[in-house]
Amino acid sequence: MKIVGTIAELNALLGPKPQCAFVPTMGALHAGHANLITEASTQAKRRGFPGGCVVSVFVNPTQFEDKADLARYPRTLEADADLCKKHGATYLFAPGVDEMYPPGRPVGVPPIPESGTRPNLEDKARPGHFAGVCQVVLRLFQIVRPRVAYFGEKDWQQYQVIRAMARQQALAVEVVASPTVREPDGLALSSRNRFLSREDRKRALALVRGLKAAGRAPSPAAAEAALLTELARDGITPDYAVVRDAETLLSPTPGRPMRALVAARLGSIRLLDNLPYPNGI
Ligand code: AMP
């Protein structure tokens, strides 16, 4: 596995018509990312992509509106490289900020799909976030030019926004989601979990407990109530705790897949999780 810091070097390695599978990340890689990398490298081998599996590690400043969150975001490139290598990555693309956003050369922001502006979920809690996400993912897609790109179900709204953005931009990339990887007790893995206090780490389990309870409820309204009840038991007031259309993230309509989604702040750490509705895990 080779670590690559510049676009020019990556271009030279991938050639004029790259064929690769791609996993974009912000680093501080854990077993959730490892799962995406394993899937991408397996797919690259199966389809005989000469570019193999490309992983990017770039903490994208434009998607953070909370500059303290950006400053404390964990940066662990050496460990990330080990994990990438172990799980079959071919290239680790780790550009600096000036490489991605060259001074004096503005990088465009594509139109944000409606799933990233209308639902009043992450779009409301983090205004500007999806503009930054679409900007960096489009730029990465234009640099890496992958045939297939892997995202985690954990960031469900983000996955739907990126899928829609790729379609709107008529990019020749398949956008694929992989299941959320969890701790043995059910907490969704996140690079931010390490900052939870011991007490909040326990309370955080209310999110997955609530989503499971929601999955067993007889209607979307009952599911939202069940989710709120579980959160309240641990004194958690969520940013949102809802059942929505799985693709548009708007109110559910009969006959279409649904998703239960929750986001809550525990201390200064914001946690997200979601599961299919009905059922859960
Ligand atoms: P991040 O670097 O955390 O922004 O995430 C990079 C990719 O990993 C995104 O597609 C996330 O959805 C995905 N991801 C993060 N946590 C998990 C998890 N626990 N399970 C599966 N995928 C994840």
mmCIF file of N, CA, C and O in Angstrom, residues 89-144:
data_model
loop_
_atom_site.group_PDB
_atom_site.id
_atom_site.type_symbol
_atom_site.label_atom_id
_atom_site.label_comp_id
_atom_site.label_asym_id
_atom_site.label_seq_id
_atom_site.Cartn_x
_atom_site.Cartn_y
_atom_site.Cartn_z
ATOM 1 N N ALA A 89 -6.301 -1.970 1.221
ATOM 2 C CA ALA A 89 -6.255 -0.759 0.395
ATOM 3 C C ALA A 89 -5.007 -0.780 -0.496
ATOM 4 O O ALA A 89 -3.972 -1.338 -0.118
ATOM 5 N N THR A 90 -5.104 -0.157 -1.658
ATOM 6 C CA THR A 90 -3.971 -0.063 -2.578
ATOM 7 C C THR A 90 -3.256 1.278 -2.379
ATOM 8 O O THR A 90 -2.034 1.339 -2.332
ATOM 9 N N TYR A 91 -4.077 2.361 -2.283
ATOM 10 C CA TYR A 91 -3.525 3.699 -2.077
ATOM 11 C C TYR A 91 -4.263 4.387 -0.940
ATOM 12 O O TYR A 91 -5.493 4.289 -0.844
ATOM 13 N N LEU A 92 -3.498 5.080 -0.101
ATOM 14 C CA LEU A 92 -4.093 5.973 0.902
ATOM 15 C C LEU A 92 -3.799 7.397 0.446
ATOM 16 O O LEU A 92 -2.639 7.833 0.432
ATOM 17 N N PHE A 93 -4.846 8.104 0.052
ATOM 18 C CA PHE A 93 -4.695 9.485 -0.433
ATOM 19 C C PHE A 93 -4.946 10.410 0.753
ATOM 20 O O PHE A 93 -6.059 10.445 1.290
ATOM 21 N N ALA A 94 -3.899 11.113 1.189
ATOM 22 C CA ALA A 94 -3.999 11.974 2.373
ATOM 23 C C ALA A 94 -3.487 13.371 2.025
ATOM 24 O O ALA A 94 -2.351 13.736 2.360
ATOM 25 N N PRO A 95 -4.301 14.155 1.320
ATOM 26 C CA PRO A 95 -3.844 15.471 0.879
ATOM 27 C C PRO A 95 -3.909 16.503 2.004
ATOM 28 O O PRO A 95 -4.678 16.345 2.951
ATOM 29 N N GLY A 96 -3.124 17.548 1.880
ATOM 30 C CA GLY A 96 -3.237 18.683 2.801
ATOM 31 C C GLY A 96 -4.376 19.596 2.356
ATOM 32 O O GLY A 96 -4.911 19.447 1.246
ATOM 33 N N VAL A 97 -4.712 20.568 3.207
ATOM 34 C CA VAL A 97 -5.833 21.473 2.903
ATOM 35 C C VAL A 97 -5.539 22.271 1.624
ATOM 36 O O VAL A 97 -6.424 22.448 0.773
ATOM 37 N N ASP A 98 -4.300 22.732 1.438
ATOM 38 C CA ASP A 98 -3.976 23.539 0.251
ATOM 39 C C ASP A 98 -4.030 22.733 -1.042
ATOM 40 O O ASP A 98 -4.202 23.295 -2.133
ATOM 41 N N GLU A 99 -3.848 21.416 -0.923
ATOM 42 C CA GLU A 99 -3.941 20.554 -2.101
ATOM 43 C C GLU A 99 -5.409 20.430 -2.536
ATOM 44 O O GLU A 99 -5.721 20.458 -3.723
ATOM 45 N N MET A 100 -6.292 20.315 -1.562
ATOM 46 C CA MET A 100 -7.722 20.172 -1.864
ATOM 47 C C MET A 100 -8.356 21.520 -2.205
ATOM 48 O O MET A 100 -9.246 21.602 -3.040
ATOM 49 N N TYR A 101 -7.931 22.562 -1.486
ATOM 50 C CA TYR A 101 -8.491 23.906 -1.700
ATOM 51 C C TYR A 101 -7.335 24.861 -1.987
ATOM 52 O O TYR A 101 -6.896 25.597 -1.093
ATOM 53 N N PRO A 102 -6.821 24.861 -3.231
ATOM 54 C CA PRO A 102 -5.649 25.689 -3.524
ATOM 55 C C PRO A 102 -5.971 27.169 -3.314
ATOM 56 O O PRO A 102 -6.999 27.645 -3.818
ATOM 57 N N PRO A 103 -5.125 27.871 -2.579
ATOM 58 C CA PRO A 103 -5.367 29.287 -2.323
ATOM 59 C C PRO A 103 -5.564 30.039 -3.639
ATOM 60 O O PRO A 103 -4.812 29.821 -4.598
ATOM 61 N N GLY A 104 -6.596 30.877 -3.698
ATOM 62 C CA GLY A 104 -6.835 31.684 -4.891
ATOM 63 C C GLY A 104 -7.567 30.947 -6.004
ATOM 64 O O GLY A 104 -7.809 31.518 -7.066
ATOM 65 N N ARG A 105 -7.859 29.666 -5.791
ATOM 66 C CA ARG A 105 -8.610 28.909 -6.834
ATOM 67 C C ARG A 105 -9.836 28.261 -6.197
ATOM 68 O O ARG A 105 -9.776 27.125 -5.725
ATOM 69 N N PRO A 106 -10.959 29.006 -6.156
ATOM 70 C CA PRO A 106 -12.127 28.515 -5.423
ATOM 71 C C PRO A 106 -12.635 27.181 -5.976
ATOM 72 O O PRO A 106 -12.660 26.982 -7.185
ATOM 73 N N VAL A 107 -12.985 26.283 -5.063
ATOM 74 C CA VAL A 107 -13.543 24.981 -5.441
ATOM 75 C C VAL A 107 -15.067 25.092 -5.343
ATOM 76 O O VAL A 107 -15.591 25.487 -4.299
ATOM 77 N N GLY A 108 -15.761 24.779 -6.431
ATOM 78 C CA GLY A 108 -17.215 24.972 -6.483
ATOM 79 C C GLY A 108 -17.981 24.093 -5.506
ATOM 80 O O GLY A 108 -17.498 23.050 -5.082
ATOM 81 N N VAL A 109 -19.173 24.575 -5.145
ATOM 82 C CA VAL A 109 -20.098 23.780 -4.341
ATOM 83 C C VAL A 109 -21.266 23.407 -5.259
ATOM 84 O O VAL A 109 -21.937 24.290 -5.791
ATOM 85 N N PRO A 110 -21.506 22.106 -5.465
ATOM 86 C CA PRO A 110 -22.614 21.726 -6.351
ATOM 87 C C PRO A 110 -23.948 22.019 -5.679
ATOM 88 O O PRO A 110 -23.990 22.218 -4.461
ATOM 89 N N PRO A 111 -25.052 22.035 -6.453
ATOM 90 C CA PRO A 111 -26.362 22.184 -5.820
ATOM 91 C C PRO A 111 -26.576 21.041 -4.817
ATOM 92 O O PRO A 111 -26.216 19.900 -5.104
ATOM 93 N N ILE A 112 -27.116 21.381 -3.653
ATOM 94 C CA ILE A 112 -27.344 20.338 -2.639
ATOM 95 C C ILE A 112 -28.695 19.684 -2.923
ATOM 96 O O ILE A 112 -29.707 20.377 -3.043
ATOM 97 N N PRO A 113 -28.727 18.359 -3.073
ATOM 98 C CA PRO A 113 -29.998 17.677 -3.335
ATOM 99 C C PRO A 113 -31.013 17.955 -2.220
ATOM 100 O O PRO A 113 -30.632 18.269 -1.084
ATOM 101 N N GLU A 114 -32.286 17.813 -2.574
ATOM 102 C CA GLU A 114 -33.354 18.136 -1.608
ATOM 103 C C GLU A 114 -33.264 17.315 -0.329
ATOM 104 O O GLU A 114 -33.657 17.789 0.736
ATOM 105 N N SER A 115 -32.748 16.081 -0.439
ATOM 106 C CA SER A 115 -32.618 15.256 0.775
ATOM 107 C C SER A 115 -31.626 15.879 1.765
ATOM 108 O O SER A 115 -31.560 15.469 2.929
ATOM 109 N N GLY A 116 -30.881 16.885 1.316
ATOM 110 C CA GLY A 116 -29.940 17.577 2.186
ATOM 111 C C GLY A 116 -30.369 18.986 2.552
ATOM 112 O O GLY A 116 -29.606 19.719 3.191
ATOM 113 N N THR A 117 -31.579 19.385 2.111
ATOM 114 C CA THR A 117 -32.041 20.753 2.438
ATOM 115 C C THR A 117 -33.442 20.776 3.062
ATOM 116 O O THR A 117 -33.769 21.688 3.796
ATOM 117 N N ARG A 118 -34.285 19.771 2.749
ATOM 118 C CA ARG A 118 -35.688 19.855 3.159
ATOM 119 C C ARG A 118 -36.068 19.092 4.439
ATOM 120 O O ARG A 118 -37.039 19.479 5.099
ATOM 121 N N PRO A 119 -35.372 18.012 4.805
ATOM 122 C CA PRO A 119 -35.896 17.175 5.894
ATOM 123 C C PRO A 119 -35.882 17.812 7.294
ATOM 124 O O PRO A 119 -36.585 17.350 8.186
ATOM 125 N N ASN A 120 -35.090 18.880 7.498
ATOM 126 C CA ASN A 120 -34.948 19.441 8.850
ATOM 127 C C ASN A 120 -34.331 18.457 9.826
ATOM 128 O O ASN A 120 -34.757 18.364 10.984
ATOM 129 N N LEU A 121 -33.348 17.698 9.376
ATOM 130 C CA LEU A 121 -32.626 16.764 10.256
ATOM 131 C C LEU A 121 -31.195 17.302 10.403
ATOM 132 O O LEU A 121 -31.002 18.357 10.997
ATOM 133 N N GLU A 122 -30.181 16.610 9.838
ATOM 134 C CA GLU A 122 -28.816 17.144 9.900
ATOM 135 C C GLU A 122 -28.729 18.510 9.218
ATOM 136 O O GLU A 122 -27.946 19.378 9.621
ATOM 137 N N ASP A 123 -29.541 18.697 8.168
ATOM 138 C CA ASP A 123 -29.525 19.971 7.436
ATOM 139 C C ASP A 123 -29.899 21.128 8.349
ATOM 140 O O ASP A 123 -29.371 22.233 8.222
ATOM 141 N N LYS A 124 -30.819 20.850 9.313
ATOM 142 C CA LYS A 124 -31.215 21.918 10.243
ATOM 143 C C LYS A 124 -30.209 22.041 11.395
ATOM 144 O O LYS A 124 -29.815 23.148 11.774
ATOM 145 N N ALA A 125 -29.775 20.875 11.904
ATOM 146 C CA ALA A 125 -28.871 20.895 13.066
ATOM 147 C C ALA A 125 -27.498 21.461 12.703
ATOM 148 O O ALA A 125 -26.828 22.053 13.542
ATOM 149 N N ARG A 126 -27.081 21.245 11.452
ATOM 150 C CA ARG A 126 -25.739 21.681 11.036
ATOM 151 C C ARG A 126 -25.829 22.423 9.705
ATOM 152 O O ARG A 126 -25.412 21.902 8.662
ATOM 153 N N PRO A 127 -26.350 23.660 9.737
ATOM 154 C CA PRO A 127 -26.484 24.396 8.470
ATOM 155 C C PRO A 127 -25.107 24.548 7.828
ATOM 156 O O PRO A 127 -24.134 24.811 8.514
ATOM 157 N N GLY A 128 -25.044 24.353 6.541
ATOM 158 C CA GLY A 128 -23.744 24.468 5.868
ATOM 159 C C GLY A 128 -22.990 23.152 5.793
ATOM 160 O O GLY A 128 -22.053 23.013 4.995
ATOM 161 N N HIS A 129 -23.383 22.185 6.595
ATOM 162 C CA HIS A 129 -22.650 20.911 6.638
ATOM 163 C C HIS A 129 -22.704 20.184 5.293
ATOM 164 O O HIS A 129 -21.668 19.792 4.749
ATOM 165 N N PHE A 130 -23.906 20.032 4.738
ATOM 166 C CA PHE A 130 -24.011 19.268 3.491
ATOM 167 C C PHE A 130 -23.408 20.024 2.305
ATOM 168 O O PHE A 130 -22.976 19.387 1.332
ATOM 169 N N ALA A 131 -23.377 21.352 2.367
ATOM 170 C CA ALA A 131 -22.679 22.097 1.310
ATOM 171 C C ALA A 131 -21.204 21.689 1.321
ATOM 172 O O ALA A 131 -20.607 21.418 0.271
ATOM 173 N N GLY A 132 -20.617 21.624 2.511
ATOM 174 C CA GLY A 132 -19.207 21.224 2.647
ATOM 175 C C GLY A 132 -18.992 19.776 2.235
ATOM 176 O O GLY A 132 -18.002 19.447 1.577
ATOM 177 N N VAL A 133 -19.930 18.906 2.622
ATOM 178 C CA VAL A 133 -19.815 17.482 2.283
ATOM 179 C C VAL A 133 -19.910 17.301 0.762
ATOM 180 O O VAL A 133 -19.084 16.604 0.154
ATOM 181 N N CYS A 134 -20.900 17.953 0.135
ATOM 182 C CA CYS A 134 -21.050 17.818 -1.323
ATOM 183 C C CYS A 134 -19.823 18.384 -2.037
ATOM 184 O O CYS A 134 -19.330 17.815 -3.013
ATOM 185 N N GLN A 135 -19.330 19.509 -1.533
ATOM 186 C CA GLN A 135 -18.146 20.134 -2.138
ATOM 187 C C GLN A 135 -16.948 19.176 -2.111
ATOM 188 O O GLN A 135 -16.296 18.942 -3.125
ATOM 189 N N VAL A 136 -16.670 18.602 -0.936
ATOM 190 C CA VAL A 136 -15.458 17.777 -0.825
ATOM 191 C C VAL A 136 -15.639 16.437 -1.528
ATOM 192 O O VAL A 136 -14.702 15.935 -2.164
ATOM 193 N N VAL A 137 -16.838 15.855 -1.447
ATOM 194 C CA VAL A 137 -17.030 14.544 -2.082
ATOM 195 C C VAL A 137 -16.991 14.684 -3.603
ATOM 196 O O VAL A 137 -16.383 13.865 -4.292
ATOM 197 N N LEU A 138 -17.601 15.756 -4.129
ATOM 198 C CA LEU A 138 -17.532 15.959 -5.586
ATOM 199 C C LEU A 138 -16.074 16.159 -6.008
ATOM 200 O O LEU A 138 -15.616 15.575 -6.991
ATOM 201 N N ARG A 139 -15.339 16.969 -5.239
ATOM 202 C CA ARG A 139 -13.925 17.200 -5.584
ATOM 203 C C ARG A 139 -13.148 15.873 -5.542
ATOM 204 O O ARG A 139 -12.378 15.560 -6.436
ATOM 205 N N LEU A 140 -13.395 15.073 -4.487
ATOM 206 C CA LEU A 140 -12.695 13.781 -4.385
ATOM 207 C C LEU A 140 -13.095 12.849 -5.533
ATOM 208 O O LEU A 140 -12.250 12.162 -6.101
ATOM 209 N N PHE A 141 -14.382 12.840 -5.878
ATOM 210 C CA PHE A 141 -14.828 11.998 -6.999
ATOM 211 C C PHE A 141 -14.153 12.443 -8.294
ATOM 212 O O PHE A 141 -13.796 11.618 -9.138
ATOM 213 N N GLN A 142 -13.982 13.769 -8.464
ATOM 214 C CA GLN A 142 -13.351 14.257 -9.698
ATOM 215 C C GLN A 142 -11.856 13.924 -9.725
ATOM 216 O O GLN A 142 -11.275 13.711 -10.782
ATOM 217 N N ILE A 143 -11.239 13.867 -8.560
ATOM 218 C CA ILE A 143 -9.810 13.520 -8.489
ATOM 219 C C ILE A 143 -9.618 12.015 -8.678
ATOM 220 O O ILE A 143 -8.809 11.571 -9.493
ATOM 221 N N VAL A 144 -10.364 11.223 -7.910
ATOM 222 C CA VAL A 144 -10.135 9.768 -7.869
ATOM 223 C C VAL A 144 -10.842 9.056 -9.032
ATOM 224 O O VAL A 144 -10.394 8.030 -9.515
#
